[in-house]
Coordinates of C-alpha atoms in Angstrom, one line a residue:
X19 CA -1.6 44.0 17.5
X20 CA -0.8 41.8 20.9
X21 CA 2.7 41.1 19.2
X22 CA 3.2 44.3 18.6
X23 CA 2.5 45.8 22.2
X24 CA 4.5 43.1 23.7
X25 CA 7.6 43.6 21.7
X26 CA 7.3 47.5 22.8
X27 CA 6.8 46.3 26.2
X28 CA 9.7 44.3 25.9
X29 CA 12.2 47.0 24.5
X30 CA 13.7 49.5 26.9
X31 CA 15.3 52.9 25.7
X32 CA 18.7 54.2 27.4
X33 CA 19.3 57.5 27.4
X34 CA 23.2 57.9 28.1
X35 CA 25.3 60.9 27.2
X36 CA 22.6 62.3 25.1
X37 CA 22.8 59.5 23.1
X38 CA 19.5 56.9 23.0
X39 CA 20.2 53.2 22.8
X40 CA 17.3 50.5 22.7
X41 CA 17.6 47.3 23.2
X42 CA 15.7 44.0 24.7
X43 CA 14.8 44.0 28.7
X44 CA 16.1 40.3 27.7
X45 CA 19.4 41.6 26.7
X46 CA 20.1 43.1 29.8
X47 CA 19.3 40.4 32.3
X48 CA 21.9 38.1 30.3
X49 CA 24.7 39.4 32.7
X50 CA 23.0 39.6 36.4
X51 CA 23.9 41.3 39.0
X52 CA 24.8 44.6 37.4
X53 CA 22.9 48.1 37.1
X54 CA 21.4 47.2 33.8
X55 CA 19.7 44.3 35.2
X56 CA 18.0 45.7 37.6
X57 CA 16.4 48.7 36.0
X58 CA 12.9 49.5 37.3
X59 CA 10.4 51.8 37.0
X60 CA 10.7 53.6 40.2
X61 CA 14.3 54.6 39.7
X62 CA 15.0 58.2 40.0
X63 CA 16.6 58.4 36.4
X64 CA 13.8 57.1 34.9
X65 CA 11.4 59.5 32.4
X66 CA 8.2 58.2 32.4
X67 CA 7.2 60.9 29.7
X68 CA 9.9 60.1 26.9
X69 CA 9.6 56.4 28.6
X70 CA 13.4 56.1 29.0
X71 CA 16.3 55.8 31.5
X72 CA 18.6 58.6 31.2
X73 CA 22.6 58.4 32.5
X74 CA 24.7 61.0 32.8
X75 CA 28.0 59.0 32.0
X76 CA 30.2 58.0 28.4
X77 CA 28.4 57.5 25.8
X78 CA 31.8 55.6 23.6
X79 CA 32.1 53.7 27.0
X80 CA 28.8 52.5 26.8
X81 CA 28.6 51.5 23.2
X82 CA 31.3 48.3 23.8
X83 CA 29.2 48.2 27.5
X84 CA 26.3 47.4 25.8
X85 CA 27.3 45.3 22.6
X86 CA 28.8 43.3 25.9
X87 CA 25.7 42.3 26.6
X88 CA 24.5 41.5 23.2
X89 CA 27.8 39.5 22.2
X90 CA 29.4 38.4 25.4
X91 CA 32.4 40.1 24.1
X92 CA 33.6 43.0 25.8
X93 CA 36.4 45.6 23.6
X94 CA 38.7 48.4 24.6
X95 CA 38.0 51.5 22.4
X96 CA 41.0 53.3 21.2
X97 CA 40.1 56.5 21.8
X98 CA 39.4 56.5 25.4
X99 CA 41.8 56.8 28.6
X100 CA 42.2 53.3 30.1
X101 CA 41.3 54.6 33.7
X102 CA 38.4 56.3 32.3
X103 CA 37.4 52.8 30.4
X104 CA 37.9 51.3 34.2
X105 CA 35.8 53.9 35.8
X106 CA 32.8 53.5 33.7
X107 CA 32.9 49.5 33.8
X108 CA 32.7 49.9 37.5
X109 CA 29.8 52.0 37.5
X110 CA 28.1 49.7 35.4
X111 CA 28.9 46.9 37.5
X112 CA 30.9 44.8 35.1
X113 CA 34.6 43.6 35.5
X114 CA 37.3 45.1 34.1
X115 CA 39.7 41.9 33.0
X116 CA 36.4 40.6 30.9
X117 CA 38.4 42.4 27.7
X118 CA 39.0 40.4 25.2
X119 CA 42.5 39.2 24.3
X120 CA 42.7 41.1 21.4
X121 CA 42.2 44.7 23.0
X122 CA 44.5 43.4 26.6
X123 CA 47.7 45.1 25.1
X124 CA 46.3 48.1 24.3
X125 CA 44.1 48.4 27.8
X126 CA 46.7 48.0 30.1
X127 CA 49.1 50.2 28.3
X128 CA 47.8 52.9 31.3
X129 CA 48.8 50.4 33.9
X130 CA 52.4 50.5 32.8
X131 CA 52.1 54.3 32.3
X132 CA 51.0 54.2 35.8
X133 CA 53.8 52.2 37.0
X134 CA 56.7 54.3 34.9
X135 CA 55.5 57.6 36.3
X136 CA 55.4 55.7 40.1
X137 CA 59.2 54.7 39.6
X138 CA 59.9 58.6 38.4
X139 CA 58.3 59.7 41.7
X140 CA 60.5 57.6 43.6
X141 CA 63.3 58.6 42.1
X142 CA 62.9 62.5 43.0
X143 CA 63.7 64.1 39.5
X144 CA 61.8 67.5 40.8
X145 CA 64.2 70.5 40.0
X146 CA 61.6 72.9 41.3
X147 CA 61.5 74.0 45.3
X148 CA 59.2 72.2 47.2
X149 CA 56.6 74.4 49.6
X150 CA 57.3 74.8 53.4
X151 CA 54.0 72.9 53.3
X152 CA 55.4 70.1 51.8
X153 CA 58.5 70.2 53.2
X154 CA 56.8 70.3 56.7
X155 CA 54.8 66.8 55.2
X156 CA 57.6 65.3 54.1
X157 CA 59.9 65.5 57.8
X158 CA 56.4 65.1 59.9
X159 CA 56.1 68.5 61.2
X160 CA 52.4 68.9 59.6
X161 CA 50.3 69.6 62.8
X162 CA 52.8 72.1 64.0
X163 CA 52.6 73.7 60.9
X164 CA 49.4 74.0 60.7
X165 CA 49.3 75.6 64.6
X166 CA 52.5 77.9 63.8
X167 CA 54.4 76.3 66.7
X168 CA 57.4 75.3 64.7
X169 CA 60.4 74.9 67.1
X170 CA 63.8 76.6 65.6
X171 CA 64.8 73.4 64.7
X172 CA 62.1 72.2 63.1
X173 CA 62.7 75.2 60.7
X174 CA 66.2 74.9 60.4
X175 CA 65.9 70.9 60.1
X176 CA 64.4 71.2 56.1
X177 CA 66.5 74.2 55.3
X178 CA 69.3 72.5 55.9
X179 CA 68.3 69.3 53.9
X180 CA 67.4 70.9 51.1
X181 CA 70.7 72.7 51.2
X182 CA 73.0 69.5 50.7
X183 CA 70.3 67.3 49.3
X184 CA 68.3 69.2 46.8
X185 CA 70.3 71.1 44.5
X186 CA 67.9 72.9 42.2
X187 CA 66.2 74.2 45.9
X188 CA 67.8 77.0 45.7
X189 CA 71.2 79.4 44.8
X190 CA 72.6 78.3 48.0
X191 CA 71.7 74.6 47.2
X192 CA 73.4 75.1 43.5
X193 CA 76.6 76.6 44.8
X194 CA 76.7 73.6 48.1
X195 CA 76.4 71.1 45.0
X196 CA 78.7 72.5 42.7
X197 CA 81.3 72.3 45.5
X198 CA 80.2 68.7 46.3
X199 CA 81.1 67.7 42.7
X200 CA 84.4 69.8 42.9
X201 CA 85.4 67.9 45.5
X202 CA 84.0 64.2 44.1
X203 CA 86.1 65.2 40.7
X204 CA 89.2 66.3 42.4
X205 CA 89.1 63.0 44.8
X206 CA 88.7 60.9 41.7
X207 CA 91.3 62.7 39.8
X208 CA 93.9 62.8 42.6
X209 CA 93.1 58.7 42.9
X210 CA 93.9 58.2 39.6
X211 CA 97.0 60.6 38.9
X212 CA 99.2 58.9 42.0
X213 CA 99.2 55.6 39.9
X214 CA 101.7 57.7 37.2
X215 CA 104.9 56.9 37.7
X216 CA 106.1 60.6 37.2
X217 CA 103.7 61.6 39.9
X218 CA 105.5 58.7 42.4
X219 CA 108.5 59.1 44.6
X220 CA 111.1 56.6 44.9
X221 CA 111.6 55.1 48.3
X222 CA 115.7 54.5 48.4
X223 CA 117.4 52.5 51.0
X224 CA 120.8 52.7 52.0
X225 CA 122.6 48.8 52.3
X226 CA 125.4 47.8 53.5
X227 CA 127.4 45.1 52.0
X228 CA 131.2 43.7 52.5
X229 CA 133.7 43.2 49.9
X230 CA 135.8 40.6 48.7
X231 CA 138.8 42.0 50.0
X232 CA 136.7 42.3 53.4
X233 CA 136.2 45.9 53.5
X234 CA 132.7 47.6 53.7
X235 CA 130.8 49.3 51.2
X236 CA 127.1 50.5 50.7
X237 CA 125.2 51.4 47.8
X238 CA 121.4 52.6 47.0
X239 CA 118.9 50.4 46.5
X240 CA 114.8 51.4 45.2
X241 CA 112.4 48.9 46.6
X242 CA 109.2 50.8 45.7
X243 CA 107.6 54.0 44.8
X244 CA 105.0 56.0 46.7
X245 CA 102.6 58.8 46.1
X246 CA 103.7 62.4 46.5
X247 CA 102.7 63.6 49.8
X248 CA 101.2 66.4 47.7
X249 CA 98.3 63.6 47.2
X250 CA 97.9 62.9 50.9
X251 CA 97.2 66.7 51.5
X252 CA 94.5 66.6 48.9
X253 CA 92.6 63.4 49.8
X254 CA 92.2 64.7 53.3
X255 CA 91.0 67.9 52.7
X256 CA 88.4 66.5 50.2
X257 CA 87.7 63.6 53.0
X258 CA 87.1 65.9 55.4
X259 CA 84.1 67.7 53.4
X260 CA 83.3 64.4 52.8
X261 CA 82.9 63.4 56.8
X262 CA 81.0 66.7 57.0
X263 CA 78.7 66.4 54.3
X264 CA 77.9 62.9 55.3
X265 CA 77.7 63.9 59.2
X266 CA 75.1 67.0 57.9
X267 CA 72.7 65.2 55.9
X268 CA 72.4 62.3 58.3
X269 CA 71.5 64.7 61.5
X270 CA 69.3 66.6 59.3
X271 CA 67.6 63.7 57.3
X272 CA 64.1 63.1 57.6
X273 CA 64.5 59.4 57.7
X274 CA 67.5 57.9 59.5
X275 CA 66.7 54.7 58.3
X276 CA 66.1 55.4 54.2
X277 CA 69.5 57.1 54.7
X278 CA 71.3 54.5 56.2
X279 CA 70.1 51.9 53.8
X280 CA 70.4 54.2 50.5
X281 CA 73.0 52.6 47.8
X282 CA 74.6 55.6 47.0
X283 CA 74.9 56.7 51.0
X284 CA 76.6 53.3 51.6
X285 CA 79.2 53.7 49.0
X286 CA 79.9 57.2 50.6
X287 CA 80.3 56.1 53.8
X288 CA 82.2 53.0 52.8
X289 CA 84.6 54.8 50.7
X290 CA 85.1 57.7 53.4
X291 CA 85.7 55.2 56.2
X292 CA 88.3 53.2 53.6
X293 CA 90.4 56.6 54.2
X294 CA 90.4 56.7 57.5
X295 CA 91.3 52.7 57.6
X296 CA 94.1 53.2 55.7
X297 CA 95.3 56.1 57.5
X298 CA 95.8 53.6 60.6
X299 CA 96.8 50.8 58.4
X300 CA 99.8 52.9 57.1
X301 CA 100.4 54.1 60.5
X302 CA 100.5 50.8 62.5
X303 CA 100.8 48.5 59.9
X304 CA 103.3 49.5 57.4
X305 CA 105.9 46.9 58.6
X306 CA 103.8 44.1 57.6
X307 CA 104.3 42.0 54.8
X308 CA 102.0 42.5 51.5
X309 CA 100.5 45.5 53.6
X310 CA 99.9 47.3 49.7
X311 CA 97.7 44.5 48.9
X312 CA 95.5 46.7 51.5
X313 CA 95.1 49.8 49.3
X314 CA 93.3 47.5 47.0
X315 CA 90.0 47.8 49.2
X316 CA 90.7 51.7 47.9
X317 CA 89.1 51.3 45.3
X318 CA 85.9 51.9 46.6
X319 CA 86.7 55.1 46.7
X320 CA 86.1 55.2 42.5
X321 CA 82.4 54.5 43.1
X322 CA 82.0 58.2 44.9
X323 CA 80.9 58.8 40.8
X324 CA 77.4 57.6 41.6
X325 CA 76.7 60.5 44.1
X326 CA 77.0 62.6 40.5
X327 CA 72.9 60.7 40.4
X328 CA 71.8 63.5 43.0
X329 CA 72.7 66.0 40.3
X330 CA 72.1 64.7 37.3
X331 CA 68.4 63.3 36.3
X332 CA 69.7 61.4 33.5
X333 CA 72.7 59.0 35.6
X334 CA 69.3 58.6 37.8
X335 CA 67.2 57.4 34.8
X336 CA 70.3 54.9 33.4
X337 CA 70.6 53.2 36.6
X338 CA 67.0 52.8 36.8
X339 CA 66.6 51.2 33.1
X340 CA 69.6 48.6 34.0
X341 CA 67.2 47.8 37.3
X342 CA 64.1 47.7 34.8
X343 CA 66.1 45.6 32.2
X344 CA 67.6 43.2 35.1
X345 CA 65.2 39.9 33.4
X346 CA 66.6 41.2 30.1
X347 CA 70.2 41.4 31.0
X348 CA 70.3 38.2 33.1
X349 CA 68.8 36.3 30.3
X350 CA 71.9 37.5 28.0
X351 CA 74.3 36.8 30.5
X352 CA 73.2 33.4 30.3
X353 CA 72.9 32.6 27.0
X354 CA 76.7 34.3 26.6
X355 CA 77.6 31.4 28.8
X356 CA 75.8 28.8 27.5
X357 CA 77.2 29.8 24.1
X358 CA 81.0 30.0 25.0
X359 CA 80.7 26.9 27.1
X360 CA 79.6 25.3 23.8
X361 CA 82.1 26.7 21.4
X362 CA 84.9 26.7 23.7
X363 CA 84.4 22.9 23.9
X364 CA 84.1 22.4 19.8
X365 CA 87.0 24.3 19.1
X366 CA 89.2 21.9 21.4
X367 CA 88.3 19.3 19.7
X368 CA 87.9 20.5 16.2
X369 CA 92.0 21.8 16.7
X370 CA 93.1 18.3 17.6
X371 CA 91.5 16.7 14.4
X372 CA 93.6 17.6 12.0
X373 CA 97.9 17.9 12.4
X374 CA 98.3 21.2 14.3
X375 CA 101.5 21.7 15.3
X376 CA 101.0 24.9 16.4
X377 CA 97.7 24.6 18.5
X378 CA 97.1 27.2 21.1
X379 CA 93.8 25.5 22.5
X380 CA 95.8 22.8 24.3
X381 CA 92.0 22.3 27.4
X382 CA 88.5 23.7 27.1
X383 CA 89.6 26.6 29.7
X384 CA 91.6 27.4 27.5
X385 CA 89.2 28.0 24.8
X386 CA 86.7 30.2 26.7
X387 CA 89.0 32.7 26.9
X388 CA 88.9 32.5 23.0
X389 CA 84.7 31.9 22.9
X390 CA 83.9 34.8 25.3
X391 CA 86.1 37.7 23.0
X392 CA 84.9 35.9 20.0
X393 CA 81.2 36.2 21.0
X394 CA 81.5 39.6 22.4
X395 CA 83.3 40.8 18.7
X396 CA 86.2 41.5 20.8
X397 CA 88.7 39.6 19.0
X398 CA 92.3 40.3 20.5
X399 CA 93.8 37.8 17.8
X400 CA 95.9 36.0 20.6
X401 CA 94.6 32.8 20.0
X402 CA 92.8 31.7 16.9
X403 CA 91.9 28.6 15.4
X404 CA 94.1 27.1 12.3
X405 CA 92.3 24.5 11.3
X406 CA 89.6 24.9 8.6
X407 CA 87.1 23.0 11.1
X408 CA 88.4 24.9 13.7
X409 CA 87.7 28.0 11.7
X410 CA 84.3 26.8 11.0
X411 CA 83.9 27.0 14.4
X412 CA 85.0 30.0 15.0
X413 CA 82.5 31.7 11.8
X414 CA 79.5 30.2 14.0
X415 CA 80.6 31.2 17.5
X416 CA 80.9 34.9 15.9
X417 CA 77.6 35.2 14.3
X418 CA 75.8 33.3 17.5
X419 CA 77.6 36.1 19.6
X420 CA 76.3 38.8 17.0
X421 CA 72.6 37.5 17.4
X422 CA 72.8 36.9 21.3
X423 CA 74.1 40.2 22.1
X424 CA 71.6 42.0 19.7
X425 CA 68.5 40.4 20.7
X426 CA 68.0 42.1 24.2
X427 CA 69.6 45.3 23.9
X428 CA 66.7 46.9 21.9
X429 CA 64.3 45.7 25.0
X430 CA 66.8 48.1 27.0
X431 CA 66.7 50.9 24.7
X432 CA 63.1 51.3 25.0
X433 CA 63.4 51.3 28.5
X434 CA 65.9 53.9 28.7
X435 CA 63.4 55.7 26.2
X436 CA 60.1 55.4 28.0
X437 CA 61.8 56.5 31.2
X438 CA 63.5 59.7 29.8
X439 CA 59.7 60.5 27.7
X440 CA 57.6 60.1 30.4
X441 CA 60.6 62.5 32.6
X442 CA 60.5 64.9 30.0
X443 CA 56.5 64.5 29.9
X444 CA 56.3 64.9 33.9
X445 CA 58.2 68.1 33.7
X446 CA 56.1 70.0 31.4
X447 CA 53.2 69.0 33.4
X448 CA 51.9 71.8 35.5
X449 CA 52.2 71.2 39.1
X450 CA 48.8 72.9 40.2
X451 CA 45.5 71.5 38.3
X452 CA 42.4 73.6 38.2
X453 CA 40.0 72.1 40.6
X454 CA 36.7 70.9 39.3
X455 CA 33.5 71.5 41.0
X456 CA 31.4 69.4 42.7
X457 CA 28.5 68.4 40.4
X458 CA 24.7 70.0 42.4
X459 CA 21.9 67.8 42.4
X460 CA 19.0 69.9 40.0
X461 CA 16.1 70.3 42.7
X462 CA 12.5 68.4 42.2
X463 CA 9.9 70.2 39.7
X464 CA 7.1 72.5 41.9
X465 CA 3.7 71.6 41.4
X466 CA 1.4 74.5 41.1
X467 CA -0.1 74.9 44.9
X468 CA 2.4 73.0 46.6
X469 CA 3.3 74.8 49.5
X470 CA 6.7 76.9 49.1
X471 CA 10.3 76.6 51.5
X472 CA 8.8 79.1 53.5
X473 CA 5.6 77.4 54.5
X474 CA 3.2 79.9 52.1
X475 CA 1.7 78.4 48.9
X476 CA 3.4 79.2 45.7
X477 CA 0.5 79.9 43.6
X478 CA -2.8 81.6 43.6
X479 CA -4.8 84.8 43.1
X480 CA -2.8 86.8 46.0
X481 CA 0.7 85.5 45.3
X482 CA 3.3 88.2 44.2
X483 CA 5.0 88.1 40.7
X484 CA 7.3 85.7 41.5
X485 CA 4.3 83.1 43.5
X486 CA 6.5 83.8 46.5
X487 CA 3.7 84.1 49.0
X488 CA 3.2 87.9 49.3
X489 CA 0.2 90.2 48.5
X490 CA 2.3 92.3 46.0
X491 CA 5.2 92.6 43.9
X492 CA 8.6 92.7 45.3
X493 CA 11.0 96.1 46.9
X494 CA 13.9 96.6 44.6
X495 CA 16.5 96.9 46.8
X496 CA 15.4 93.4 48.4
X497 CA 14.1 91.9 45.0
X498 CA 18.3 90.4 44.6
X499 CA 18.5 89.2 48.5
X500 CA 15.1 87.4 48.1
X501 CA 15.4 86.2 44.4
X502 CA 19.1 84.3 44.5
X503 CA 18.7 80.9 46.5
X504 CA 21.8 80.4 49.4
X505 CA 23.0 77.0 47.8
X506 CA 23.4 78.1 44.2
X507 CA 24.9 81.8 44.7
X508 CA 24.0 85.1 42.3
X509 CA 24.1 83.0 39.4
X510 CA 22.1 80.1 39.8
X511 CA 18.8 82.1 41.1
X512 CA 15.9 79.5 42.5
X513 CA 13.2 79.3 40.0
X514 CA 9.7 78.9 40.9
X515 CA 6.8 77.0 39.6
X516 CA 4.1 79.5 38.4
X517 CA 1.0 77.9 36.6
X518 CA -0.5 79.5 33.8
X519 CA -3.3 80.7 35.2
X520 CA -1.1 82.8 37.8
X521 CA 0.8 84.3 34.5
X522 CA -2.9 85.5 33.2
X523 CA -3.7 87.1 36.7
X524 CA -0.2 89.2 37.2
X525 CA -0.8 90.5 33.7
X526 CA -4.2 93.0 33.2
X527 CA -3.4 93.0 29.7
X528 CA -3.6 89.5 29.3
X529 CA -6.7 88.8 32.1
X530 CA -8.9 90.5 29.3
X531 CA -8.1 87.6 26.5
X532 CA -7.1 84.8 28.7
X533 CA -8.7 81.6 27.2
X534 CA -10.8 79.3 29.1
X535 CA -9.4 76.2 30.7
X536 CA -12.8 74.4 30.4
X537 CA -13.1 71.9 27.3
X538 CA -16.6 73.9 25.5
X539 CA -17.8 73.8 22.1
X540 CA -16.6 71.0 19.4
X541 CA -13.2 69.3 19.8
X542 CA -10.4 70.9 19.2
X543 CA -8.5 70.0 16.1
X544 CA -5.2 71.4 14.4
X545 CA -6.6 73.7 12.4
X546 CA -8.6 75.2 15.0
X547 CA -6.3 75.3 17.4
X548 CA -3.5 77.2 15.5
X549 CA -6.2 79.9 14.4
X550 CA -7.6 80.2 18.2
X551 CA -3.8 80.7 19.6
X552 CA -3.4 83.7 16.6
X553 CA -6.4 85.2 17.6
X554 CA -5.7 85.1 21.5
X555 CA -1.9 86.3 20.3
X556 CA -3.1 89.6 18.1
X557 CA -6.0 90.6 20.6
X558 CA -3.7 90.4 23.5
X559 CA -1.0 92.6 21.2
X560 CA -3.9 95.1 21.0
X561 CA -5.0 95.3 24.3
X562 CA -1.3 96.2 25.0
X563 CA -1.1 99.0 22.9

């Protein structure tokens, strides 16, 4: 029997979730300095009735929290959130990278969820209006919001960047954007039409020469072609929205700095100022020598196609992957080189070892030319090996291109895929959550004669019906106002502790077949008990009536 009680003194029950575990006070000392360790008897969650501890937490979470510390091995269940998992260790007091190896991948699969949706965020894919309150966050105007002493700038200020920066902010916004892409297409399409040599005018010069005979004669000579002035006319007036879209968004910006150092802003900027450059350059400059090797910095002006990234989510979610995928790219990259480095070397040598009379690898630069078309599955057929070593060669550089180039792109394809789900995800999501409620602590049990919030005892032979205090029941119209506690609202009414001796005395009907309290007469057994609570039950029916 001493074995016995000490193995139930031993054993500790845990109430968590509605769901009782038991397990060895042993057990939960093997991992210290956490909150199952130091369970005690005088905690608040403690029942010393049912003689268990009862949480309000997990119950799944706590399943793998306690087989923790009965194996030392601590598991991720599947089917629970990772920051949820996170939350309960840390009430529990236990460390979170303790998982195991074989349930790592699948925990931090939140953490990368976590970081995709921060990168979305960054990237500004809202379409909907933001609120004035948000807008007045986001440029720093939030205390003068809140006092309604906006200045007229400071309510023009977001208007006007939402106007040329946010297109889906509005109709104004949409019809500000569509312009701006007009203008980006047009500048792009006038760039590249002036090129065509039926879009070009001849520049002719008249020169003089003399004759054999020593007489004078001239004739016409074309040195060069130049764009239509028709082109001119166009690039300036799509310059000049640019200067005043540029101009617009920087005054009305709510960070100079982010502006200025924003990728797409410095290819607007650069490319606009390139204009104006070769404006003067043309102007004061034109005399010079290899002055068109000039409009080759022009070509800046090509990269205005990324400010189509404001408008369209999916440009923004490609460039992103290619930022994502940079490890992934890079290592292609270099195993492209290493790989035509190698085969542009055998190749030379494999051409010179048998007669090859007509060998168009004649030096190893020559032959990564060949190596890096080959590789890519290019193939212009301009140079190709003749020899059947040579060709060899050229079967292996092939296939080693085919498995180089093939290896990394699906890594970038799931990038591109996870960005444009979890996009796709974030927009469906609603933007305003229902708020959840504070959880209210329940209040301590009432004693029978304990004295009540009001100073009067709660019980007795003179309390009202509710063992408020008073000498008799409760007014009606004041029964609501004094019945519903100021904490918990009309619902949650304050309940009272009434002993059953109070019940007997509020009740005539009952006082006349009340049972004694006071242990008389042989001891009560099951039998005697169940017929004693019938009788008490049918008399007090009867009295009733």
């Amino acid at each position: 029997m001493n074995l016995i009680n000490m193995d139930s003194e031993n054993r500790v029950v845990l109430n968590v979730g509605g769901i009782r575990h038991e397990t060895y006070k042993a057990t939960l000392k093997k991992i210290p300095a956490t909150r199952l360790s130091r369970l005690t008897e005088a905690l608040a969650n403690y029942d010393p009735i049912l003689n268990e501890y009862f949480f309000d937490r997990h119950p799944g979470v706590f399943a793998q929290v306690l087989n923790y510390y009965r194996t030392g091995k601590l598991h991720y269940p599947t089917d629970v959130c990772g920051p949820l998992f996170e939350e309960e260790l840390e009430f529990w007091g236990l460390d979170s990278n303790q998982v195991e190896p074989c349930c790592w991948m699948t925990y931090t699969q939140h953490r990368d969820t976590q970081e995709t949706l921060a990168v979305l965020d960054r990237l500004d894919l809202d379409t909907e209006k933001p609120s004035e309150e948000e807008l007045a966050r986001k440029f720093g105007f939030e205390e003068d919001y809140y006092k309604g002493t906006l200045s007229w700038w400071q309510e023009m200020k977001p208007r006007i960047w939402s106007l040329f920066d946010e297109p889906y902010s509005s109709n104004a916004a949409k019809i500000i954007g569509v312009v701006s892409v007009f203008f980006i297409c047009i500048s792009i399409l006038s760039f590249c039409l002036k090129t065509h040599p039926d879009m070009r005018v001849p520049f002719v010069r008249n020169i003089t020469v003399r004759t054999a005979n020593g007489s004078s004669a001239w004739f016409l000579d074309k040195t060069q072609t130049n764009a239509h002035i028709a082109f001119f006319y166009i690039e300036c007036v799509c310059n000049a929205w640019f200067t005043f879209e540029i101009l617009v968004r920087f005054i009305s910006s709510p960070n100079k700095c982010e502006f200025i150092k924003s990728s797409v802003n410095i290819i607007d900027y650069i490319a606009t100022l390139s204009f104006y450059i070769d404006l003067v350059l043309q102007r004061f400059a034109s005399h010079l020598e290899n002055a068109d090797i000039l409009e080759f910095f022009s070509i800046i002006r090509i990269m205005r196609l990324f400010k189509l990234t404001r408008h369209s989510s999916g440009l923004k979610i490609l460039i992103q992957t290619f930022r994502a995928s940079a490890k992934e790219l890079t290592l292609l990259v270099f195993f492209l080189v290493l790989g035509i480095v190698i085969f542009a070397s055998l190749v030379y040598y494999a051409e010179r070892i048998q007669t090859n009379p007509h060998n168009d690898f004649n030096s190893i630069p020559l032959g990564l030319w060949w190596a890096l078309v080959t590789m890519t599955t290019v193939g212009y057929g301009d140079m190709v090996p003749k020899t059947y070593i040579g060709m060899f060669v050229g079967a292996l550089c092939a296939l080693a291109g085919v498995l180089t180039i093939a290896l990394p792109v699906p890594v970038i394809v799931s990038n591109f895929a996870m960005y444009y789900s979890h996009t796709q995800a974030r927009a469906k999501l609603p933007k305003k959550r229902r708020r959840v409620l504070p959880v209210e602590q329940p209040r301590p049990p009432r004693l029978p004669g304990a004295v009540s919030a009001c100073g009067t005892p709660g019980s007795g032979p003179n309390s009202g019906p509710m063992g408020s205090g008073g000498t008799g029941p409760r007014r009606m119209n004041n029964k609501t106002k004094d019945l519903v506690s100021p904490k918990s609202g009309p619902i949650g009414a304050s309940i009272v502790a009434i002993s059953p001796r109070t019940v007997l005395d509020m009740n005539p009907a009952l006082a006349m077949s009340k049972p004694s309290f006071e242990s008389r007469g042989p001891p009560i057994t099951s039998k005697n008990f169940k017929d004693t609570e019938r009788n008490a039950t049918e008399t007090s029916k009867q009295n009733f009536l």
